[in-house]
PDB file of C-alpha atoms in Angstrom:
ATOM      1  CA  UNK A   1      77.519  90.054 111.220  1.00  0.00           C
ATOM      2  CA  UNK A   2      80.851  90.455 112.997  1.00  0.00           C
ATOM      3  CA  UNK A   3      83.303  87.675 112.282  1.00  0.00           C
ATOM      4  CA  UNK A   4      85.420  86.040 114.939  1.00  0.00           C
ATOM      5  CA  UNK A   5      89.172  86.654 114.772  1.00  0.00           C
ATOM      6  CA  UNK A   6      89.772  82.986 114.069  1.00  0.00           C
ATOM      7  CA  UNK A   7      87.482  83.286 111.029  1.00  0.00           C
ATOM      8  CA  UNK A   8      89.412  86.277 109.666  1.00  0.00           C
ATOM      9  CA  UNK A   9      92.782  84.532 109.848  1.00  0.00           C
ATOM     10  CA  UNK A  10      93.385  81.722 107.378  1.00  0.00           C
ATOM     11  CA  UNK A  11      96.019  79.020 107.794  1.00  0.00           C
ATOM     12  CA  UNK A  12      97.935  80.335 104.777  1.00  0.00           C
ATOM     13  CA  UNK A  13      98.114  83.804 106.363  1.00  0.00           C
ATOM     14  CA  UNK A  14     100.197  82.628 109.302  1.00  0.00           C
ATOM     15  CA  UNK A  15     103.950  83.256 109.028  1.00  0.00           C
ATOM     16  CA  UNK A  16     105.706  81.524 111.906  1.00  0.00           C
ATOM     17  CA  UNK A  17     109.090  82.975 111.087  1.00  0.00           C
ATOM     18  CA  UNK A  18     109.102  86.441 109.594  1.00  0.00           C
ATOM     19  CA  UNK A  19     112.282  87.090 107.626  1.00  0.00           C
ATOM     20  CA  UNK A  20     112.131  90.886 107.544  1.00  0.00           C
ATOM     21  CA  UNK A  21     113.400  92.839 110.524  1.00  0.00           C
ATOM     22  CA  UNK A  22     112.665  96.277 109.108  1.00  0.00           C
ATOM     23  CA  UNK A  23     109.117  97.643 109.349  1.00  0.00           C
ATOM     24  CA  UNK A  24     108.369  98.370 105.686  1.00  0.00           C
ATOM     25  CA  UNK A  25     109.733  95.001 104.584  1.00  0.00           C
ATOM     26  CA  UNK A  26     107.851  93.217 107.359  1.00  0.00           C
ATOM     27  CA  UNK A  27     104.604  94.863 106.220  1.00  0.00           C
ATOM     28  CA  UNK A  28     105.251  93.757 102.634  1.00  0.00           C
ATOM     29  CA  UNK A  29     105.938  90.211 103.853  1.00  0.00           C
ATOM     30  CA  UNK A  30     102.739  90.207 105.917  1.00  0.00           C
ATOM     31  CA  UNK A  31     100.719  91.601 103.002  1.00  0.00           C
ATOM     32  CA  UNK A  32     101.935  88.911 100.592  1.00  0.00           C
ATOM     33  CA  UNK A  33      99.459  86.159 101.668  1.00  0.00           C
ATOM     34  CA  UNK A  34      96.541  88.586 101.328  1.00  0.00           C
ATOM     35  CA  UNK A  35      97.674  89.517  97.842  1.00  0.00           C
ATOM     36  CA  UNK A  36      98.041  85.837  96.909  1.00  0.00           C
ATOM     37  CA  UNK A  37      94.547  85.086  98.237  1.00  0.00           C
ATOM     38  CA  UNK A  38      93.028  87.961  96.256  1.00  0.00           C
ATOM     39  CA  UNK A  39      91.929  89.823  99.410  1.00  0.00           C
ATOM     40  CA  UNK A  40      94.076  92.766  98.390  1.00  0.00           C
ATOM     41  CA  UNK A  41      93.262  93.976  94.896  1.00  0.00           C
ATOM     42  CA  UNK A  42      95.743  96.836  94.700  1.00  0.00           C
ATOM     43  CA  UNK A  43      99.031  95.895  96.339  1.00  0.00           C
ATOM     44  CA  UNK A  44     100.715  99.276  95.915  1.00  0.00           C
ATOM     45  CA  UNK A  45      97.799 101.229  97.371  1.00  0.00           C
ATOM     46  CA  UNK A  46      97.342  98.762 100.241  1.00  0.00           C
ATOM     47  CA  UNK A  47     100.976  98.933 101.376  1.00  0.00           C
ATOM     48  CA  UNK A  48     100.907 102.729 100.953  1.00  0.00           C
ATOM     49  CA  UNK A  49      97.758 102.910 103.162  1.00  0.00           C
ATOM     50  CA  UNK A  50      99.408 100.846 105.880  1.00  0.00           C
ATOM     51  CA  UNK A  51     102.528 103.016 105.763  1.00  0.00           C
ATOM     52  CA  UNK A  52     100.484 106.243 105.837  1.00  0.00           C
ATOM     53  CA  UNK A  53      99.018 105.099 109.150  1.00  0.00           C
ATOM     54  CA  UNK A  54     102.407 104.000 110.416  1.00  0.00           C
ATOM     55  CA  UNK A  55     103.692 107.515 109.802  1.00  0.00           C
ATOM     56  CA  UNK A  56     100.937 108.994 111.974  1.00  0.00           C
ATOM     57  CA  UNK A  57     100.433 106.345 114.636  1.00  0.00           C
ATOM     58  CA  UNK A  58     102.397 103.889 116.660  1.00  0.00           C
ATOM     59  CA  UNK A  59     100.751 100.560 115.935  1.00  0.00           C
ATOM     60  CA  UNK A  60     103.056  98.860 118.409  1.00  0.00           C
ATOM     61  CA  UNK A  61     100.782  98.417 121.440  1.00  0.00           C
ATOM     62  CA  UNK A  62     103.483  97.217 123.816  1.00  0.00           C
ATOM     63  CA  UNK A  63     104.132  93.714 125.203  1.00  0.00           C
ATOM     64  CA  UNK A  64     106.062  92.906 121.994  1.00  0.00           C
ATOM     65  CA  UNK A  65     102.903  93.240 119.901  1.00  0.00           C
ATOM     66  CA  UNK A  66     102.117  95.372 116.840  1.00  0.00           C
ATOM     67  CA  UNK A  67      98.900  95.652 114.848  1.00  0.00           C
ATOM     68  CA  UNK A  68      99.538  97.525 111.597  1.00  0.00           C
ATOM     69  CA  UNK A  69      96.221  98.184 109.868  1.00  0.00           C
ATOM     70  CA  UNK A  70      94.466  99.935 107.026  1.00  0.00           C
ATOM     71  CA  UNK A  71      90.924 100.537 105.835  1.00  0.00           C
ATOM     72  CA  UNK A  72      91.077 101.125 102.115  1.00  0.00           C
ATOM     73  CA  UNK A  73      89.377 100.442  98.794  1.00  0.00           C
ATOM     74  CA  UNK A  74      92.461  98.426  97.851  1.00  0.00           C
ATOM     75  CA  UNK A  75      90.987  95.600  99.941  1.00  0.00           C
ATOM     76  CA  UNK A  76      88.073  93.415  98.835  1.00  0.00           C
ATOM     77  CA  UNK A  77      87.139  91.806 102.137  1.00  0.00           C
ATOM     78  CA  UNK A  78      88.313  91.951 105.717  1.00  0.00           C
ATOM     79  CA  UNK A  79      91.204  89.664 106.687  1.00  0.00           C
ATOM     80  CA  UNK A  80      94.153  89.221 109.032  1.00  0.00           C
ATOM     81  CA  UNK A  81      97.676  87.961 108.707  1.00  0.00           C
ATOM     82  CA  UNK A  82      99.933  86.958 111.568  1.00  0.00           C
ATOM     83  CA  UNK A  83     103.713  87.001 111.618  1.00  0.00           C
ATOM     84  CA  UNK A  84     106.108  86.003 114.384  1.00  0.00           C
ATOM     85  CA  UNK A  85     109.573  87.479 114.435  1.00  0.00           C
ATOM     86  CA  UNK A  86     112.330  86.134 116.662  1.00  0.00           C
ATOM     87  CA  UNK A  87     114.490  89.190 116.053  1.00  0.00           C
ATOM     88  CA  UNK A  88     111.657  91.674 116.482  1.00  0.00           C
ATOM     89  CA  UNK A  89     110.573  94.611 114.347  1.00  0.00           C
ATOM     90  CA  UNK A  90     110.552  98.249 115.433  1.00  0.00           C
ATOM     91  CA  UNK A  91     106.940  99.474 115.238  1.00  0.00           C
ATOM     92  CA  UNK A  92     107.654 102.588 117.350  1.00  0.00           C
ATOM     93  CA  UNK A  93     105.932 101.055 120.339  1.00  0.00           C
ATOM     94  CA  UNK A  94     105.434 103.451 123.262  1.00  0.00           C
ATOM     95  CA  UNK A  95     107.370 101.092 125.536  1.00  0.00           C
ATOM     96  CA  UNK A  96     110.308 101.349 123.112  1.00  0.00           C
ATOM     97  CA  UNK A  97     110.540  97.577 122.636  1.00  0.00           C
ATOM     98  CA  UNK A  98     110.535  95.703 119.311  1.00  0.00           C
ATOM     99  CA  UNK A  99     107.464  93.745 118.241  1.00  0.00           C
ATOM    100  CA  UNK A 100     107.670  89.964 117.939  1.00  0.00           C
ATOM    101  CA  UNK A 101     103.983  89.173 117.397  1.00  0.00           C
ATOM    102  CA  UNK A 102     102.534  91.134 114.501  1.00  0.00           C
ATOM    103  CA  UNK A 103      98.976  91.048 113.222  1.00  0.00           C
ATOM    104  CA  UNK A 104      98.158  92.936 110.043  1.00  0.00           C
ATOM    105  CA  UNK A 105      94.523  93.950 109.520  1.00  0.00           C
ATOM    106  CA  UNK A 106      93.159  94.682 106.060  1.00  0.00           C
ATOM    107  CA  UNK A 107      89.666  96.086 105.713  1.00  0.00           C
ATOM    108  CA  UNK A 108      87.594  97.627 102.934  1.00  0.00           C
ATOM    109  CA  UNK A 109      86.793 101.333 103.341  1.00  0.00           C
ATOM    110  CA  UNK A 110      83.110 100.558 103.914  1.00  0.00           C
ATOM    111  CA  UNK A 111      83.654  98.231 106.900  1.00  0.00           C
ATOM    112  CA  UNK A 112      84.486 100.791 109.589  1.00  0.00           C
ATOM    113  CA  UNK A 113      82.445  99.156 112.367  1.00  0.00           C
ATOM    114  CA  UNK A 114      83.924  95.689 111.783  1.00  0.00           C
ATOM    115  CA  UNK A 115      87.408  97.172 111.450  1.00  0.00           C
ATOM    116  CA  UNK A 116      87.243  99.051 114.780  1.00  0.00           C
ATOM    117  CA  UNK A 117      85.707  96.021 116.459  1.00  0.00           C
ATOM    118  CA  UNK A 118      88.459  93.718 115.165  1.00  0.00           C
ATOM    119  CA  UNK A 119      91.201  96.118 116.241  1.00  0.00           C
ATOM    120  CA  UNK A 120      89.659  96.381 119.706  1.00  0.00           C
ATOM    121  CA  UNK A 121      89.155  92.650 120.090  1.00  0.00           C
ATOM    122  CA  UNK A 122      92.671  91.840 118.953  1.00  0.00           C
ATOM    123  CA  UNK A 123      94.273  94.525 121.142  1.00  0.00           C
ATOM    124  CA  UNK A 124      92.387  93.287 124.176  1.00  0.00           C
ATOM    125  CA  UNK A 125      93.231  89.647 123.457  1.00  0.00           C
ATOM    126  CA  UNK A 126      96.942  90.302 122.978  1.00  0.00           C
ATOM    127  CA  UNK A 127      97.314  92.059 126.323  1.00  0.00           C
ATOM    128  CA  UNK A 128      96.756  88.695 127.972  1.00  0.00           C
ATOM    129  CA  UNK A 129      99.975  86.926 128.954  1.00  0.00           C
ATOM    130  CA  UNK A 130      98.608  83.452 128.233  1.00  0.00           C
ATOM    131  CA  UNK A 131      97.614  84.410 124.679  1.00  0.00           C
ATOM    132  CA  UNK A 132     101.024  85.869 123.865  1.00  0.00           C
ATOM    133  CA  UNK A 133     102.711  82.847 125.415  1.00  0.00           C
ATOM    134  CA  UNK A 134     100.552  80.525 123.303  1.00  0.00           C
ATOM    135  CA  UNK A 135     101.436  82.427 120.139  1.00  0.00           C
ATOM    136  CA  UNK A 136     105.161  82.421 120.972  1.00  0.00           C
ATOM    137  CA  UNK A 137     105.091  78.664 121.539  1.00  0.00           C
ATOM    138  CA  UNK A 138     102.872  77.641 118.613  1.00  0.00           C
ATOM    139  CA  UNK A 139     104.612  75.186 116.297  1.00  0.00           C
ATOM    140  CA  UNK A 140     102.191  75.404 113.374  1.00  0.00           C
ATOM    141  CA  UNK A 141      99.532  77.577 111.787  1.00  0.00           C
ATOM    142  CA  UNK A 142      96.903  75.269 113.259  1.00  0.00           C
ATOM    143  CA  UNK A 143      98.281  75.867 116.740  1.00  0.00           C
ATOM    144  CA  UNK A 144      98.199  79.641 116.207  1.00  0.00           C
ATOM    145  CA  UNK A 145      94.555  79.418 115.159  1.00  0.00           C
ATOM    146  CA  UNK A 146      93.788  77.145 118.101  1.00  0.00           C
ATOM    147  CA  UNK A 147      95.252  79.695 120.570  1.00  0.00           C
ATOM    148  CA  UNK A 148      93.112  82.487 119.130  1.00  0.00           C
ATOM    149  CA  UNK A 149      90.012  80.334 119.033  1.00  0.00           C
ATOM    150  CA  UNK A 150      90.565  79.228 122.611  1.00  0.00           C
ATOM    151  CA  UNK A 151      90.822  82.695 124.085  1.00  0.00           C
ATOM    152  CA  UNK A 152      88.578  84.893 121.972  1.00  0.00           C
ATOM    153  CA  UNK A 153      85.261  85.670 123.568  1.00  0.00           C
ATOM    154  CA  UNK A 154      82.084  85.010 121.629  1.00  0.00           C
TER     155      UNK A 154
ATOM    156  CA  UNK B   1     105.000 125.987 121.719  1.00  0.00           C
ATOM    157  CA  UNK B   2     102.340 123.314 122.154  1.00  0.00           C
ATOM    158  CA  UNK B   3     103.528 120.116 120.538  1.00  0.00           C
ATOM    159  CA  UNK B   4     101.911 117.317 122.552  1.00  0.00           C
ATOM    160  CA  UNK B   5      98.354 117.093 123.843  1.00  0.00           C
ATOM    161  CA  UNK B   6      96.970 114.551 126.291  1.00  0.00           C
ATOM    162  CA  UNK B   7      93.241 113.861 126.053  1.00  0.00           C
ATOM    163  CA  UNK B   8      91.227 111.713 128.450  1.00  0.00           C
ATOM    164  CA  UNK B   9      88.650 109.693 126.503  1.00  0.00           C
ATOM    165  CA  UNK B  10      85.737 107.424 127.340  1.00  0.00           C
ATOM    166  CA  UNK B  11      82.493 106.328 125.667  1.00  0.00           C
ATOM    167  CA  UNK B  12      80.362 109.343 126.616  1.00  0.00           C
ATOM    168  CA  UNK B  13      79.387 111.930 123.968  1.00  0.00           C
ATOM    169  CA  UNK B  14      80.900 114.715 126.104  1.00  0.00           C
ATOM    170  CA  UNK B  15      84.312 113.049 126.209  1.00  0.00           C
ATOM    171  CA  UNK B  16      84.050 112.266 122.506  1.00  0.00           C
ATOM    172  CA  UNK B  17      83.332 115.921 121.729  1.00  0.00           C
ATOM    173  CA  UNK B  18      86.373 116.934 123.784  1.00  0.00           C
ATOM    174  CA  UNK B  19      88.488 114.447 121.830  1.00  0.00           C
ATOM    175  CA  UNK B  20      87.220 115.740 118.483  1.00  0.00           C
ATOM    176  CA  UNK B  21      88.032 119.294 119.549  1.00  0.00           C
ATOM    177  CA  UNK B  22      91.502 118.217 120.687  1.00  0.00           C
ATOM    178  CA  UNK B  23      92.203 116.509 117.363  1.00  0.00           C
ATOM    179  CA  UNK B  24      91.165 119.657 115.553  1.00  0.00           C
ATOM    180  CA  UNK B  25      93.422 121.738 117.788  1.00  0.00           C
ATOM    181  CA  UNK B  26      96.295 119.324 117.180  1.00  0.00           C
ATOM    182  CA  UNK B  27      95.765 119.621 113.433  1.00  0.00           C
ATOM    183  CA  UNK B  28      95.969 123.417 113.639  1.00  0.00           C
ATOM    184  CA  UNK B  29      99.070 123.274 115.858  1.00  0.00           C
ATOM    185  CA  UNK B  30     100.688 120.337 114.008  1.00  0.00           C
ATOM    186  CA  UNK B  31     100.814 118.675 117.413  1.00  0.00           C
ATOM    187  CA  UNK B  32     100.689 115.040 118.486  1.00  0.00           C
ATOM    188  CA  UNK B  33      97.786 113.638 120.498  1.00  0.00           C
ATOM    189  CA  UNK B  34      98.047 111.066 123.288  1.00  0.00           C
ATOM    190  CA  UNK B  35      94.582 109.614 123.841  1.00  0.00           C
ATOM    191  CA  UNK B  36      94.184 107.787 127.130  1.00  0.00           C
ATOM    192  CA  UNK B  37      91.342 105.602 128.362  1.00  0.00           C
ATOM    193  CA  UNK B  38      91.534 104.877 132.094  1.00  0.00           C
ATOM    194  CA  UNK B  39      89.837 101.787 133.469  1.00  0.00           C
ATOM    195  CA  UNK B  40      89.033 101.568 137.185  1.00  0.00           C
ATOM    196  CA  UNK B  41      91.712  99.731 139.135  1.00  0.00           C
ATOM    197  CA  UNK B  42      89.261  97.469 140.907  1.00  0.00           C
ATOM    198  CA  UNK B  43      87.421  96.238 137.796  1.00  0.00           C
ATOM    199  CA  UNK B  44      89.202  92.885 137.664  1.00  0.00           C
ATOM    200  CA  UNK B  45      88.952  92.180 141.385  1.00  0.00           C
ATOM    201  CA  UNK B  46      85.304  93.133 141.659  1.00  0.00           C
ATOM    202  CA  UNK B  47      83.819  91.670 138.539  1.00  0.00           C
ATOM    203  CA  UNK B  48      86.214  88.987 137.391  1.00  0.00           C
ATOM    204  CA  UNK B  49      88.475  88.555 134.411  1.00  0.00           C
ATOM    205  CA  UNK B  50      85.738  88.056 131.819  1.00  0.00           C
ATOM    206  CA  UNK B  51      84.045  91.373 132.556  1.00  0.00           C
ATOM    207  CA  UNK B  52      87.437  93.040 132.580  1.00  0.00           C
ATOM    208  CA  UNK B  53      88.158  91.804 129.065  1.00  0.00           C
ATOM    209  CA  UNK B  54      84.765  93.144 127.914  1.00  0.00           C
ATOM    210  CA  UNK B  55      85.688  96.485 129.444  1.00  0.00           C
ATOM    211  CA  UNK B  56      89.024  96.349 127.700  1.00  0.00           C
ATOM    212  CA  UNK B  57      87.393  95.715 124.341  1.00  0.00           C
ATOM    213  CA  UNK B  58      85.046  98.657 124.840  1.00  0.00           C
ATOM    214  CA  UNK B  59      87.983 100.835 125.850  1.00  0.00           C
ATOM    215  CA  UNK B  60      89.942  99.846 122.746  1.00  0.00           C
ATOM    216  CA  UNK B  61      86.916 100.561 120.570  1.00  0.00           C
ATOM    217  CA  UNK B  62      86.783 104.104 121.949  1.00  0.00           C
ATOM    218  CA  UNK B  63      90.524 104.520 121.404  1.00  0.00           C
ATOM    219  CA  UNK B  64      90.478 103.204 117.830  1.00  0.00           C
ATOM    220  CA  UNK B  65      87.515 105.457 116.978  1.00  0.00           C
ATOM    221  CA  UNK B  66      89.673 108.377 118.108  1.00  0.00           C
ATOM    222  CA  UNK B  67      92.622 107.043 116.130  1.00  0.00           C
ATOM    223  CA  UNK B  68      90.498 106.809 112.987  1.00  0.00           C
ATOM    224  CA  UNK B  69      89.302 110.398 113.419  1.00  0.00           C
ATOM    225  CA  UNK B  70      92.849 111.619 113.954  1.00  0.00           C
ATOM    226  CA  UNK B  71      94.035 109.724 110.885  1.00  0.00           C
ATOM    227  CA  UNK B  72      91.319 111.365 108.767  1.00  0.00           C
ATOM    228  CA  UNK B  73      92.697 114.742 109.855  1.00  0.00           C
ATOM    229  CA  UNK B  74      96.325 113.780 109.380  1.00  0.00           C
ATOM    230  CA  UNK B  75      97.056 114.124 113.093  1.00  0.00           C
ATOM    231  CA  UNK B  76      99.642 111.991 114.859  1.00  0.00           C
ATOM    232  CA  UNK B  77      98.085 109.965 117.648  1.00  0.00           C
ATOM    233  CA  UNK B  78      99.190 107.426 120.240  1.00  0.00           C
ATOM    234  CA  UNK B  79      96.720 105.278 122.149  1.00  0.00           C
ATOM    235  CA  UNK B  80      97.085 104.481 125.823  1.00  0.00           C
ATOM    236  CA  UNK B  81      94.973 102.050 127.837  1.00  0.00           C
ATOM    237  CA  UNK B  82      95.628 102.562 131.527  1.00  0.00           C
ATOM    238  CA  UNK B  83      94.228 101.309 134.797  1.00  0.00           C
ATOM    239  CA  UNK B  84      93.986 103.153 138.087  1.00  0.00           C
ATOM    240  CA  UNK B  85      92.899 106.389 139.679  1.00  0.00           C
ATOM    241  CA  UNK B  86      92.195 108.907 136.868  1.00  0.00           C
ATOM    242  CA  UNK B  87      93.640 111.916 138.686  1.00  0.00           C
ATOM    243  CA  UNK B  88      96.858 110.115 139.498  1.00  0.00           C
ATOM    244  CA  UNK B  89      97.233 108.473 136.082  1.00  0.00           C
ATOM    245  CA  UNK B  90      96.526 111.671 134.143  1.00  0.00           C
ATOM    246  CA  UNK B  91      99.173 113.557 136.109  1.00  0.00           C
ATOM    247  CA  UNK B  92     101.701 110.725 135.751  1.00  0.00           C
ATOM    248  CA  UNK B  93     101.112 110.375 132.005  1.00  0.00           C
ATOM    249  CA  UNK B  94     101.269 114.102 131.453  1.00  0.00           C
ATOM    250  CA  UNK B  95     104.683 114.113 133.108  1.00  0.00           C
ATOM    251  CA  UNK B  96     106.060 110.911 131.567  1.00  0.00           C
ATOM    252  CA  UNK B  97     105.083 111.781 127.986  1.00  0.00           C
ATOM    253  CA  UNK B  98     106.062 115.416 128.507  1.00  0.00           C
ATOM    254  CA  UNK B  99     102.767 116.666 127.135  1.00  0.00           C
ATOM    255  CA  UNK B 100     102.216 120.411 126.981  1.00  0.00           C
ATOM    256  CA  UNK B 101      98.503 120.434 127.663  1.00  0.00           C
ATOM    257  CA  UNK B 102      95.873 118.183 129.225  1.00  0.00           C
ATOM    258  CA  UNK B 103      92.356 118.315 127.773  1.00  0.00           C
ATOM    259  CA  UNK B 104      89.364 116.835 129.578  1.00  0.00           C
ATOM    260  CA  UNK B 105      85.626 117.140 129.168  1.00  0.00           C
ATOM    261  CA  UNK B 106      83.925 119.665 131.433  1.00  0.00           C
ATOM    262  CA  UNK B 107      81.846 116.662 132.548  1.00  0.00           C
ATOM    263  CA  UNK B 108      84.984 115.000 133.853  1.00  0.00           C
ATOM    264  CA  UNK B 109      84.269 113.154 137.124  1.00  0.00           C
ATOM    265  CA  UNK B 110      87.520 114.329 138.728  1.00  0.00           C
ATOM    266  CA  UNK B 111      87.035 117.628 140.592  1.00  0.00           C
ATOM    267  CA  UNK B 112      88.408 120.424 138.408  1.00  0.00           C
ATOM    268  CA  UNK B 113      90.246 122.098 141.272  1.00  0.00           C
ATOM    269  CA  UNK B 114      92.024 118.841 142.128  1.00  0.00           C
ATOM    270  CA  UNK B 115      93.067 118.272 138.546  1.00  0.00           C
ATOM    271  CA  UNK B 116      94.375 121.801 138.129  1.00  0.00           C
ATOM    272  CA  UNK B 117      96.232 121.592 141.461  1.00  0.00           C
ATOM    273  CA  UNK B 118      97.973 118.295 140.705  1.00  0.00           C
ATOM    274  CA  UNK B 119      98.509 118.454 136.944  1.00  0.00           C
ATOM    275  CA  UNK B 120     102.083 119.287 135.972  1.00  0.00           C
ATOM    276  CA  UNK B 121     100.748 121.069 132.872  1.00  0.00           C
ATOM    277  CA  UNK B 122      97.864 123.437 132.056  1.00  0.00           C
ATOM    278  CA  UNK B 123      94.424 121.835 131.846  1.00  0.00           C
ATOM    279  CA  UNK B 124      91.631 122.706 129.412  1.00  0.00           C
ATOM    280  CA  UNK B 125      88.104 121.737 130.415  1.00  0.00           C
ATOM    281  CA  UNK B 126      86.148 121.421 127.186  1.00  0.00           C
ATOM    282  CA  UNK B 127      82.444 122.208 127.279  1.00  0.00           C
ATOM    283  CA  UNK B 128      80.484 121.291 124.189  1.00  0.00           C
ATOM    284  CA  UNK B 129      78.642 124.308 122.771  1.00  0.00           C
ATOM    285  CA  UNK B 130      74.869 123.975 122.892  1.00  0.00           C
ATOM    286  CA  UNK B 131      73.263 123.495 119.512  1.00  0.00           C
ATOM    287  CA  UNK B 132      71.300 126.579 118.391  1.00  0.00           C
TER     288      UNK B 132
END
């Protein structure tokens, strides 16, 4: 059963003001809620997996959005975190612009189908102006979740 | 020296085979792959926004499948979702990303002669070998 994006993102995994402005630090900051929730069982391996992908791919998809991701045994169950950065973080986006809206996807090695589906759904959703605008303007974690819930297709 | 490869992808097995071959070639050459999915320009106007977002999701699924395969082979890959006329977009992207080679499936719907004539770079038409 494929979960909706709003079901994969918990309130405690929303960071409305990311402190880090450098990619590796931003990834560590985004990973922290997943570690606290017990979703990530091996912090070192999880961050290393994310960075391995970052070295081979540009996870910045343009429009000020980045979706760093990893599928690894260091993760127990699939989950998302969201971070918003006013300064922006360089995720080597093809349009050369920094990313302000960052979703981190963590998935267990065995959940390839769900992982690809979530990446696709999130990428498609975040290309919509109204979704990005909603996320920029959200004042609370509840508002972030409400924006995603409102626009994601069932 | 071939350092950057552009591959046109879609959901068909023929295009997927061409992408797999391109990733393998990139691994051998230590080259980077640009994988592009091109959606028809009139999709939104003809079928409405909802259908367009379904098409977008399918397109991203194809692209992320390619990304996952490239990652497994330690190949650098960038994903591009574009809209418009395939011939025009392929030629524009090949020029703007300064790719050295364009790879398309032999089943590519764009006439081969047209693609070769307009492409700023050499084109490989990949035909999947028949299984013995």
